[in-house]
PDB file of C-alpha atoms in Angstrom:
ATOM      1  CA  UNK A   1      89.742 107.526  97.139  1.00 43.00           C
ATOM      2  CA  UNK A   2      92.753 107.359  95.035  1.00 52.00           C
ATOM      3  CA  UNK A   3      94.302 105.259  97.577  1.00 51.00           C
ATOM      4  CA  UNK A   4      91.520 102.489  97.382  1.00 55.00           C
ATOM      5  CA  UNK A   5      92.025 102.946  93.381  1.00 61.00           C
ATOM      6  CA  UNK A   6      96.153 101.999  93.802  1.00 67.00           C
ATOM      7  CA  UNK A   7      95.053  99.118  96.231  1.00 59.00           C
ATOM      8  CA  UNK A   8      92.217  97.623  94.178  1.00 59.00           C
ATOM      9  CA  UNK A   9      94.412  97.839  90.675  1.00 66.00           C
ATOM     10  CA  UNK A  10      95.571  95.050  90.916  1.00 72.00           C
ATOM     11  CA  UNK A  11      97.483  95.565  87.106  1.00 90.00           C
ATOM     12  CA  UNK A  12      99.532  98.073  89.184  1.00 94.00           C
ATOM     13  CA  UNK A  13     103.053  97.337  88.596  1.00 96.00           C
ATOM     14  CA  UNK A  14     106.109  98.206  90.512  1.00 97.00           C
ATOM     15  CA  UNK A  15     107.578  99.815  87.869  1.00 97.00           C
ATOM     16  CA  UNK A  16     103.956 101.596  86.587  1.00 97.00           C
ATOM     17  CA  UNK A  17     103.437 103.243  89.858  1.00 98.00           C
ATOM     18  CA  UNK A  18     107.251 104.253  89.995  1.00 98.00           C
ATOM     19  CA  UNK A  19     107.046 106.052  86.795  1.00 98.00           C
ATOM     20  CA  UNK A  20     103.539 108.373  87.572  1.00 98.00           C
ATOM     21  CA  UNK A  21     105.546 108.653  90.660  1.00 98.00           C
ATOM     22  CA  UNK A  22     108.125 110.258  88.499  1.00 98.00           C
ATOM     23  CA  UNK A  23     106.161 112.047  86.254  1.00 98.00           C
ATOM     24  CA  UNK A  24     104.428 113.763  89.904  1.00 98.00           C
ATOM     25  CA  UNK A  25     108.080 115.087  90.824  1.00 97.00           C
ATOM     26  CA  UNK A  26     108.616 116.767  88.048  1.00 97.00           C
ATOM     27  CA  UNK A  27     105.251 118.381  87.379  1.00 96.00           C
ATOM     28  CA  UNK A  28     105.591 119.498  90.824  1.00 96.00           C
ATOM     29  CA  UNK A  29     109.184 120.724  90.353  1.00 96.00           C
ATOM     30  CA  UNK A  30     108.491 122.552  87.482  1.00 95.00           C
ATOM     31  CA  UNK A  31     106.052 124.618  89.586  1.00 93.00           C
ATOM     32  CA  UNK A  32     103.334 125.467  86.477  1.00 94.00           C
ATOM     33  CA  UNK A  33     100.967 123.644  88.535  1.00 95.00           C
ATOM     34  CA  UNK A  34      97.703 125.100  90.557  1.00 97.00           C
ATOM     35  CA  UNK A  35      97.962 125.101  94.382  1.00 97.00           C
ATOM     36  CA  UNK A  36      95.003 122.516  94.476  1.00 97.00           C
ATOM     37  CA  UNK A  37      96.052 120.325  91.651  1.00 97.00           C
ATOM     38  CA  UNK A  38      99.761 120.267  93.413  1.00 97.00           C
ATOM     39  CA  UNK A  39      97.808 119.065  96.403  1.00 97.00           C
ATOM     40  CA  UNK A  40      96.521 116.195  94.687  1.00 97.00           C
ATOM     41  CA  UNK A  41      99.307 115.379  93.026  1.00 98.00           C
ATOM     42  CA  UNK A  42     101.067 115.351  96.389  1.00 97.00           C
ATOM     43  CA  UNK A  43      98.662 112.899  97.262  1.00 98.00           C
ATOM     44  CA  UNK A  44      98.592 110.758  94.964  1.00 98.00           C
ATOM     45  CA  UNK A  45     102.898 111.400  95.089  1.00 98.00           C
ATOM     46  CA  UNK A  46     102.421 109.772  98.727  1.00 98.00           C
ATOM     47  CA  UNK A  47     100.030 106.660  98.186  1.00 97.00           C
ATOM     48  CA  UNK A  48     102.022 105.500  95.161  1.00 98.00           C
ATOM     49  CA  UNK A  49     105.892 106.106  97.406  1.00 98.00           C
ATOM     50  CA  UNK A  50     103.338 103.831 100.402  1.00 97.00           C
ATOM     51  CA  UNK A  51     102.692 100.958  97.329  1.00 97.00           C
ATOM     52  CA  UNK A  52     106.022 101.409  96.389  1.00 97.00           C
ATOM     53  CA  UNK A  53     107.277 100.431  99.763  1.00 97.00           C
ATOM     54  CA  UNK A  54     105.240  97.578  99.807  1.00 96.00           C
ATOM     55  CA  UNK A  55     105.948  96.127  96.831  1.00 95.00           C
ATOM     56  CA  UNK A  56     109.700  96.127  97.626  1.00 94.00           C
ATOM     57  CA  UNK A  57     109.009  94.975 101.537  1.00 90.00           C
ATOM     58  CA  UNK A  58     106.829  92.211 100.231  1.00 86.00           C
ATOM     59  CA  UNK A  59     109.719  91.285  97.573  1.00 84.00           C
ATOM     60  CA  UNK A  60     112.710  91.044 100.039  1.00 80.00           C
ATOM     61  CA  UNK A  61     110.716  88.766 102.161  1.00 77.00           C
ATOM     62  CA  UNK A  62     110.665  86.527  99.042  1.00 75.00           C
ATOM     63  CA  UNK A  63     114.023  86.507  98.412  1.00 74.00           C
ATOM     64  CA  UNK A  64     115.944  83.749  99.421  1.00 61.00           C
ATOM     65  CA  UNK A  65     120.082  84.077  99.459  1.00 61.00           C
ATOM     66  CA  UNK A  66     121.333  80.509  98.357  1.00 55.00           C
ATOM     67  CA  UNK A  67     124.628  80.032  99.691  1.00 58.00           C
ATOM     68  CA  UNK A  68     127.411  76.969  99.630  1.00 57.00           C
ATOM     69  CA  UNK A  69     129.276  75.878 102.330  1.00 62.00           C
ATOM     70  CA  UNK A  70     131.325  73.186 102.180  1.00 66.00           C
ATOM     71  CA  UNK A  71     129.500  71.670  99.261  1.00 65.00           C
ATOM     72  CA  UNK A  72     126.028  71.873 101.284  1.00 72.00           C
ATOM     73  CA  UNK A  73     123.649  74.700 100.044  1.00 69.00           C
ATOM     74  CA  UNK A  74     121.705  76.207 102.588  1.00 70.00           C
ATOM     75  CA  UNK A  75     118.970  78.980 102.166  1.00 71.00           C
ATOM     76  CA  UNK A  76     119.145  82.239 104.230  1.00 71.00           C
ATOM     77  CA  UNK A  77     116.423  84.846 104.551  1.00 71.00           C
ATOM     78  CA  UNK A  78     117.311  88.115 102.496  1.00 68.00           C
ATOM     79  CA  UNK A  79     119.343  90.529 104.908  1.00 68.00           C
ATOM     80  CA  UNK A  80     120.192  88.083 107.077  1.00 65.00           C
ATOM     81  CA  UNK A  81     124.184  87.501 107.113  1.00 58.00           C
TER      82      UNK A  81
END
């Protein structure tokens, strides 16, 4: 359910879902929380690292790396060298 939630927010940001994500870690490293509620907070800890990926897959597919050569610029897909 809370993964349908993360993929239907479409106000989600990159750098929203990154900090809950932070926020999860160190609730869960400070230990204070319940067995279940550390459960769903794993959860939750997993679906927002999966968005995460996708945002940042999705973004270095976009990227284009503009390079010169000899006074020609050319466009190269991100990672390819």
């Amino acid at each position: 359910m809370e993964n349908e939630k993360i993929k239907k927010d479409d106000k989600l940001t990159f750098e929203d879902a990154l900090t809950r994500l932070e926020k999860i870690v160190r609730s869960l490293e400070e230990g204070n929380v319940p067995l279940d509620s550390s459960l769903s907070l794993f959860e939750e800890g997993t679906k927002l690292i999966r968005f995460c990926s996708e945002k940042i897959d999705a973004a270095e597919q976009r990227v284009k790396i503009l390079t010169e050569k000899n006074g020609v610029v050319t466009e190269q897909e991100f990672g390819s060298t």
